[in-house]
PDB file of C-alpha atoms in Angstrom:
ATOM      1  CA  UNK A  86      14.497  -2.193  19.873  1.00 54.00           C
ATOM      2  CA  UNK A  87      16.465  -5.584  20.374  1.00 62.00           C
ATOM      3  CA  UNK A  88      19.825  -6.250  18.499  1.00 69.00           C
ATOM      4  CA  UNK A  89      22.401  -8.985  18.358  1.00 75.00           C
ATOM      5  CA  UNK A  90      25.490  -8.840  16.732  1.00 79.00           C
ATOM      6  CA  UNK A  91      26.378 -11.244  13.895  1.00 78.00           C
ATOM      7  CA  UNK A  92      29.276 -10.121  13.174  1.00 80.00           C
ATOM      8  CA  UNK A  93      32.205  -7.373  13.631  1.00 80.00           C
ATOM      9  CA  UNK A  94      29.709  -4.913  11.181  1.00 75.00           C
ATOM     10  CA  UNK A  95      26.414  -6.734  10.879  1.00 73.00           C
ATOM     11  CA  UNK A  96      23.501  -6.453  13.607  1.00 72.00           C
ATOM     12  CA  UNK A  97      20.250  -7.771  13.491  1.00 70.00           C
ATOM     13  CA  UNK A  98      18.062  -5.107  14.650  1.00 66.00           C
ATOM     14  CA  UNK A  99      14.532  -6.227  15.581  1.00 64.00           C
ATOM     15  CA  UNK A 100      11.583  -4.070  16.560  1.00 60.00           C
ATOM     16  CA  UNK A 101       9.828  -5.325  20.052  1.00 64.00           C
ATOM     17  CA  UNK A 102       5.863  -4.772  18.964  1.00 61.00           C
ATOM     18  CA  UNK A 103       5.609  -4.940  23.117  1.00 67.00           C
ATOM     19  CA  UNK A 104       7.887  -2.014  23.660  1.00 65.00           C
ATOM     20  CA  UNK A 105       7.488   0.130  20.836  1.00 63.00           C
ATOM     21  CA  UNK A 106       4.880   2.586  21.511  1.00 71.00           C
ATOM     22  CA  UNK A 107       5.604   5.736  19.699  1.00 79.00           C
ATOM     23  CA  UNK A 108       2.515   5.740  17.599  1.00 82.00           C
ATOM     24  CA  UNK A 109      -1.280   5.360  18.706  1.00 82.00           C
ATOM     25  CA  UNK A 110      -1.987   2.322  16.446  1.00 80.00           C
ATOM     26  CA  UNK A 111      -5.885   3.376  17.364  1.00 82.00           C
ATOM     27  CA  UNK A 112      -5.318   5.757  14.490  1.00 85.00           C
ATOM     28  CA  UNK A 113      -3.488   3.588  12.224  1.00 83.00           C
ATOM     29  CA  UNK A 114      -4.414   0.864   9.835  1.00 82.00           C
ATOM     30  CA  UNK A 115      -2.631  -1.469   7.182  1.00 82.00           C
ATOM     31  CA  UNK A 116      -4.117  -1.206   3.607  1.00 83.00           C
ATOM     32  CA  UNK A 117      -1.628  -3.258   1.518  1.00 81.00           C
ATOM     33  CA  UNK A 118       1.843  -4.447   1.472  1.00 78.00           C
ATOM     34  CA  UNK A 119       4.461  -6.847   0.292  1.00 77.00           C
ATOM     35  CA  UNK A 120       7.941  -7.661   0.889  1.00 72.00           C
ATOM     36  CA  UNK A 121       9.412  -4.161   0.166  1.00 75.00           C
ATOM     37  CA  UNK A 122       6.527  -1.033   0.924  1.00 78.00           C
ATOM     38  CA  UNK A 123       3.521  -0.817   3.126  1.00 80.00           C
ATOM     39  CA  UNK A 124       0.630   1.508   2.850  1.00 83.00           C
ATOM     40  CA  UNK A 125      -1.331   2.958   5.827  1.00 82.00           C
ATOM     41  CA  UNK A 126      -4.202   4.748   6.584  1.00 85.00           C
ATOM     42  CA  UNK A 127      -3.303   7.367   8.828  1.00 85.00           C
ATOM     43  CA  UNK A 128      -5.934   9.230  11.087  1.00 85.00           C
ATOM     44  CA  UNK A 129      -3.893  12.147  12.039  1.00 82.00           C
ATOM     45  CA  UNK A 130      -5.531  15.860  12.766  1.00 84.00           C
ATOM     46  CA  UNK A 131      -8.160  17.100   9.860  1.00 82.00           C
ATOM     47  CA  UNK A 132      -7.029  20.687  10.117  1.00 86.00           C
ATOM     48  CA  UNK A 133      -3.572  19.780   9.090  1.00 85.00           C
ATOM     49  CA  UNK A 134      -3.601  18.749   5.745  1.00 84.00           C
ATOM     50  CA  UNK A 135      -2.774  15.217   3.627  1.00 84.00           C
ATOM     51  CA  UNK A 136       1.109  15.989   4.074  1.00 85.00           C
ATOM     52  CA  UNK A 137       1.179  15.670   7.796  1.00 83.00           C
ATOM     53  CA  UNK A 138       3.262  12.221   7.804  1.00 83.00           C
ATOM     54  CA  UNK A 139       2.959  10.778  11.283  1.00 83.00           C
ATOM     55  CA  UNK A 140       2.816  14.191  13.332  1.00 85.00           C
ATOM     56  CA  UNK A 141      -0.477  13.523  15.149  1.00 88.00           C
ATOM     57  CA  UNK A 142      -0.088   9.702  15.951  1.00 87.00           C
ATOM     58  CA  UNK A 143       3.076  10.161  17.855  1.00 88.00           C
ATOM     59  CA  UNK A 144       2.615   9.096  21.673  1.00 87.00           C
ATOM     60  CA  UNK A 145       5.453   9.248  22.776  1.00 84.00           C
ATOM     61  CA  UNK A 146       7.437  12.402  21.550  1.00 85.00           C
ATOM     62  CA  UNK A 147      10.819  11.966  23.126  1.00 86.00           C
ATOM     63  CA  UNK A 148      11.007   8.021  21.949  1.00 83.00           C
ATOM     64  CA  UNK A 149      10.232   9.050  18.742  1.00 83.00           C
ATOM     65  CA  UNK A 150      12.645  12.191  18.324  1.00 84.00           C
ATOM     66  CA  UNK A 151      15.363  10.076  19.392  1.00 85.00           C
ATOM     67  CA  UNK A 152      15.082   6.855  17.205  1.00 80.00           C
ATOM     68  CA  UNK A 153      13.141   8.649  13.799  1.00 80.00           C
ATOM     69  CA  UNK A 154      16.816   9.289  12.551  1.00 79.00           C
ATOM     70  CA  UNK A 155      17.537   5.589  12.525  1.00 78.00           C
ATOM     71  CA  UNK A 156      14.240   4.776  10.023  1.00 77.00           C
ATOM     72  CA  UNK A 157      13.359   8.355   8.159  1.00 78.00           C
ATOM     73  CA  UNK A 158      15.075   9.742   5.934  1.00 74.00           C
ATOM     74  CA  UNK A 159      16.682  12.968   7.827  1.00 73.00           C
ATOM     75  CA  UNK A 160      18.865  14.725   4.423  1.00 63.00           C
ATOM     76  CA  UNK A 161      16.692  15.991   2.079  1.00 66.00           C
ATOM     77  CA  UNK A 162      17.257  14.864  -1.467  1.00 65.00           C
ATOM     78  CA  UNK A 163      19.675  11.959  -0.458  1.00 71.00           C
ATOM     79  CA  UNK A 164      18.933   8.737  -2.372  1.00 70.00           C
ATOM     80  CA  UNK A 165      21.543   7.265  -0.082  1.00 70.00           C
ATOM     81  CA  UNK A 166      19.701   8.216   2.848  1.00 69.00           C
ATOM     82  CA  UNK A 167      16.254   7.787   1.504  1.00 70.00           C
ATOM     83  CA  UNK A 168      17.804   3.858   0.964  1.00 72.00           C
ATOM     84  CA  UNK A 169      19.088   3.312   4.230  1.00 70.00           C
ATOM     85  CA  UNK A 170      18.984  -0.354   5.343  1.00 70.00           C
ATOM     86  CA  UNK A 171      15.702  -0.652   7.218  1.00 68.00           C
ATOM     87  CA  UNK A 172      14.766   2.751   6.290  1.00 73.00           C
ATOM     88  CA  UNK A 173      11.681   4.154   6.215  1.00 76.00           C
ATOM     89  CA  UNK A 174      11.223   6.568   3.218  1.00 75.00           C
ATOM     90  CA  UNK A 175       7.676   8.251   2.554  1.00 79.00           C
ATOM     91  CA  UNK A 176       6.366   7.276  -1.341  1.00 79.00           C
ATOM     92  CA  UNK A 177       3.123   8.930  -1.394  1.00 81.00           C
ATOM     93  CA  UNK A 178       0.562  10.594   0.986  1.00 85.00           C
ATOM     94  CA  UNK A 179      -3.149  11.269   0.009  1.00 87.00           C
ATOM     95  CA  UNK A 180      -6.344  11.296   0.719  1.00 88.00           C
ATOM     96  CA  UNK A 181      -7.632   8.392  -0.470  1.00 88.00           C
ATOM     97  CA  UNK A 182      -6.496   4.944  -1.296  1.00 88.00           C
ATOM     98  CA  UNK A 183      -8.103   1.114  -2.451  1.00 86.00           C
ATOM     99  CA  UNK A 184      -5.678  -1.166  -2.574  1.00 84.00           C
ATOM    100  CA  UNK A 185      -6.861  -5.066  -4.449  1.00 81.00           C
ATOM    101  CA  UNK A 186      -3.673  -6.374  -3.589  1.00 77.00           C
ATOM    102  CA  UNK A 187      -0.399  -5.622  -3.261  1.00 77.00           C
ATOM    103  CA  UNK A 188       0.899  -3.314  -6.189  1.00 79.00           C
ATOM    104  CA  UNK A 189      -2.510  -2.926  -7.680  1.00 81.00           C
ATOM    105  CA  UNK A 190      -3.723   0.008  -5.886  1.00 84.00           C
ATOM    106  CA  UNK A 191      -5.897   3.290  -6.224  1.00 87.00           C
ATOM    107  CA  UNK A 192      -4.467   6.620  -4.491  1.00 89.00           C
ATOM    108  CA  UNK A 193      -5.636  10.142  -4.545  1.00 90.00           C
ATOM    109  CA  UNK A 194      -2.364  12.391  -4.235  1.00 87.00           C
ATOM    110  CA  UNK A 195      -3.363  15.758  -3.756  1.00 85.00           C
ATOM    111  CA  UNK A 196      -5.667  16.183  -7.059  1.00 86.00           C
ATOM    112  CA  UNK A 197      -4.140  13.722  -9.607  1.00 89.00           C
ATOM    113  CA  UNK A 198      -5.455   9.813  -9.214  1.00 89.00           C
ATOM    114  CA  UNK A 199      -2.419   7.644  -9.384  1.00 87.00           C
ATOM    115  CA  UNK A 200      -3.482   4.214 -10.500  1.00 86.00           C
ATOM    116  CA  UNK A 201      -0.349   0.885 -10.401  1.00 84.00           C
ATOM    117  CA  UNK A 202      -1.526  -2.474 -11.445  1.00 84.00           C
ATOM    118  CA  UNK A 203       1.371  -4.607 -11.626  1.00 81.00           C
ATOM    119  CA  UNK A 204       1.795  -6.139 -15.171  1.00 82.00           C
ATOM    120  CA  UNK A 205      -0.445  -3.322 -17.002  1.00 84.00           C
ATOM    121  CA  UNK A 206       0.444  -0.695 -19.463  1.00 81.00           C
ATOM    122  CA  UNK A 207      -1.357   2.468 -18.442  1.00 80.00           C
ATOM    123  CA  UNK A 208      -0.040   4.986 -21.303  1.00 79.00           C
ATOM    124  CA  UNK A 209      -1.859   1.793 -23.308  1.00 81.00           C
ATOM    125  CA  UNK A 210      -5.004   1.185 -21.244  1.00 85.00           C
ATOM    126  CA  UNK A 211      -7.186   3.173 -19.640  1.00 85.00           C
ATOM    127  CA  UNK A 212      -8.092   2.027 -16.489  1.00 86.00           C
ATOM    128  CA  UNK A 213      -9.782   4.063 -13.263  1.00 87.00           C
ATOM    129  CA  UNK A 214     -11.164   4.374 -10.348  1.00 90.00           C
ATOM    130  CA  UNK A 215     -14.906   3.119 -11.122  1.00 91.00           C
ATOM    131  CA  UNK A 216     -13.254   0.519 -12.549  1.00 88.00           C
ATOM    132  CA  UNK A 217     -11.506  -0.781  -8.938  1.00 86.00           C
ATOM    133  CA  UNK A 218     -14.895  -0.093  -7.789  1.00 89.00           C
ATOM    134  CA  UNK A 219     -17.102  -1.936  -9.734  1.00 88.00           C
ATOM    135  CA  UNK A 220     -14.757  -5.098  -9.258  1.00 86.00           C
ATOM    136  CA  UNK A 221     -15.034  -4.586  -5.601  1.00 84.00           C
ATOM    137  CA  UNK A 222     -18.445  -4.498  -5.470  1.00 86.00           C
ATOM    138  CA  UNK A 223     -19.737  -6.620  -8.289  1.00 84.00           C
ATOM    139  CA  UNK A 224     -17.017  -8.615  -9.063  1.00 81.00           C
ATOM    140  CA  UNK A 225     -16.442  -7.324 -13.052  1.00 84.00           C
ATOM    141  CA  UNK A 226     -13.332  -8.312 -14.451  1.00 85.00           C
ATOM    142  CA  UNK A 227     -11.452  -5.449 -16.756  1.00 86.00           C
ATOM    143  CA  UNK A 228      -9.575  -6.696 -19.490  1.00 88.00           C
ATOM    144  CA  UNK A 229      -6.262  -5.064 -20.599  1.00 86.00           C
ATOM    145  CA  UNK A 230      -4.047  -5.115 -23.810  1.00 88.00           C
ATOM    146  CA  UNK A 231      -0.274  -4.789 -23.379  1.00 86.00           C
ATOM    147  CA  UNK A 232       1.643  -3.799 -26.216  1.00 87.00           C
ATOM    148  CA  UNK A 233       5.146  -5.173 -26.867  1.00 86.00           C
ATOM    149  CA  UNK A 234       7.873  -5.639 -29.615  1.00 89.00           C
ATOM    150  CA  UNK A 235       9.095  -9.187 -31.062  1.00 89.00           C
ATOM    151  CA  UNK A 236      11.174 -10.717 -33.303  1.00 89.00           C
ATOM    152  CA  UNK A 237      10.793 -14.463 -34.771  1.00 88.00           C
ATOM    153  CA  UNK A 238      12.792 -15.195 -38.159  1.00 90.00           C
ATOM    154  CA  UNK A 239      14.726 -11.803 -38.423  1.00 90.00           C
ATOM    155  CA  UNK A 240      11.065 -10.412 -38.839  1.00 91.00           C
ATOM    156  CA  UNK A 241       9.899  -7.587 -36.182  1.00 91.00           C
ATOM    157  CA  UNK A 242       6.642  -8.216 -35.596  1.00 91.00           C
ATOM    158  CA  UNK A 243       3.871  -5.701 -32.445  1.00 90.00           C
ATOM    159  CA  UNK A 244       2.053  -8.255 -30.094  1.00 88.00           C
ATOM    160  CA  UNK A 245      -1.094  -8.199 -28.325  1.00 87.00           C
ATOM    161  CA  UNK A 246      -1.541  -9.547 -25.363  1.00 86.00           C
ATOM    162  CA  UNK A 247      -5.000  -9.435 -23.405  1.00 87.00           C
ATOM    163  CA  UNK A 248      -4.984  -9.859 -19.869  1.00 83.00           C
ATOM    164  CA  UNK A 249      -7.330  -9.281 -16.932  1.00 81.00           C
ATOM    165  CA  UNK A 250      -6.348  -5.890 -15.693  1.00 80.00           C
ATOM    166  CA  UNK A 251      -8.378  -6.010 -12.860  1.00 83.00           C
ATOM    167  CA  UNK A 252      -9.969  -8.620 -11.327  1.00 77.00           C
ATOM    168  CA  UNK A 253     -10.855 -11.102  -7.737  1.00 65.00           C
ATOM    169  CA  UNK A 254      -7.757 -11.822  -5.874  1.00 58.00           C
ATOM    170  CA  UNK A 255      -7.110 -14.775  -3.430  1.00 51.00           C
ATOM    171  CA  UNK A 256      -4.770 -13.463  -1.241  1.00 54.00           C
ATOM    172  CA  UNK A 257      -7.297 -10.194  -0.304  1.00 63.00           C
ATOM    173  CA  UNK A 258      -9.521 -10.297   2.212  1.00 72.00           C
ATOM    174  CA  UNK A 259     -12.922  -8.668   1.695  1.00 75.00           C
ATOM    175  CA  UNK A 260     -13.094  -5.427   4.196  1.00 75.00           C
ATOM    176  CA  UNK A 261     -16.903  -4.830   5.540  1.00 76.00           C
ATOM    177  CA  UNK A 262     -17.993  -1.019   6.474  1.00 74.00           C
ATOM    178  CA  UNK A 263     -17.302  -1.342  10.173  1.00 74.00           C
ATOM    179  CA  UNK A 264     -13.492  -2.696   8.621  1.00 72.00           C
ATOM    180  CA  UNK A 265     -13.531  -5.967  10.176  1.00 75.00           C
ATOM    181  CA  UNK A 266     -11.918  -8.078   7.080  1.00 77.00           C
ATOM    182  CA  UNK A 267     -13.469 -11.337   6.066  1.00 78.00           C
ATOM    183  CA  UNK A 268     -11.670 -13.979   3.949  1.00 74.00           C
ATOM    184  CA  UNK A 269     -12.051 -14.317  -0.374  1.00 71.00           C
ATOM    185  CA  UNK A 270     -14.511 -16.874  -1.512  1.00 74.00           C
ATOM    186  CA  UNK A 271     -14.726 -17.078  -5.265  1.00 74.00           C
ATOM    187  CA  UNK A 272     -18.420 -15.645  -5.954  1.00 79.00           C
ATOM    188  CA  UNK A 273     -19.241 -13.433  -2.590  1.00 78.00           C
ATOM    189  CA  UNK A 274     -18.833 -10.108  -2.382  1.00 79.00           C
ATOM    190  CA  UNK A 275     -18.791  -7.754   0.467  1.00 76.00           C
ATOM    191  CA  UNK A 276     -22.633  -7.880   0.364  1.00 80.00           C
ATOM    192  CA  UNK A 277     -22.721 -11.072   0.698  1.00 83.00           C
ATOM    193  CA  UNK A 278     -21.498 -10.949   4.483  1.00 79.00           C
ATOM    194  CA  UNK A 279     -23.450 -10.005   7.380  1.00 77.00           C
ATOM    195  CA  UNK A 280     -22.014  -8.601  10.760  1.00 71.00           C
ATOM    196  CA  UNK A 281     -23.556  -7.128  13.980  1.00 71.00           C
ATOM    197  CA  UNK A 282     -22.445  -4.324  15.452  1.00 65.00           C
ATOM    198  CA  UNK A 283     -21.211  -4.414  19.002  1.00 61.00           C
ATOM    199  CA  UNK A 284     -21.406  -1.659  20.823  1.00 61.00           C
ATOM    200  CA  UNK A 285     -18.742  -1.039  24.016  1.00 55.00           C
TER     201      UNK A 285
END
């Protein structure tokens, strides 16, 4: 970890990707993120269970006993400590996850499906998992009403408002079944690209 102070009480603290080995990235991979969360897939041990955090990716043990206090949360229950600056605080873990984009994601959590599109009412819509999947791999579009309140001339009137719950996003890329990731092109799916496999 480098840091350089700014001030008498302000660092910047900067991870070293070079020097920071603690977890075997082999059994790690990004699904989604944006500025404030990221989601991985975590290969950890299959006998252990969905709630086994980052247990069986840890490399080196003694690196990661000593710094984990600085990122995880380490007081149960403490929103202050959950909300540490450049904290690390775990939002879900499950078995299974598709992610479009970021905050428009699928996730199995234990047995309930947990669906967030950003911008979509889901107590108003209903929206699921075949649905994610049939955009993915046929590109159909699922419309969705939102329901709000307004006012215009002292009169309160409900609105309607259609949008497209789910549908192709630019900034994805399109991951193939050996999960190399090719870019978005309006009109191709992941059946549309071809790879070879290489074998080591």
């Amino acid at each position: 970890m480098d840091e350089q102070q700014l001030s008498d009480n302000a660092y910047a603290v900067q991870m070293n990707p070079e020097t920071c080995t603690s977890f075997d990235m082999e059994k790690m991979h990004f699904v989604e993120g944006d500025t404030d969360s990221a989601y991985w897939a975590v290969s950890g041990s299959s006998e252990a269970g969905y709630l086994q955090q980052f247990d069986y990716v840890i490399k080196d043990k003694q690196f990661y006993d000593d710094n984990a206090k600085y990122f995880f949360p380490t007081i149960e229950g403490n929103l202050m400590d959950e909300k540490k600056i450049l904290g690390l605080a775990i939002e879900n873990e499950g078995t299974e996850m598709i992610a479009l984009a970021p905050k428009n994601y699928y996730i199995k959590v234990g047995e309930k499906e947990k669906i967030k599109l950003k911008g979509i009412s889901q107590s108003t819509n209903h929206i699921t998992k075949q649905n994610i999947i049939d955009n993915i791999n046929s590109g159909t579009i699922t419309k969705a009403v939102n329901m709000r309140l307004g006012q215009k001339n002292y009169i309160m009137s409900k609105i309607a408002t259609e949008k497209n719950g789910i549908t192709g996003i630019h900034t994805k890329a399109i991951v193939l079944r050996d999960q190399s990731c090719c870019p978005y092109i309006l009109g191709l799916k992941a059946s549309d690209y071809s790879f070879d496999s290489v074998i080591d």
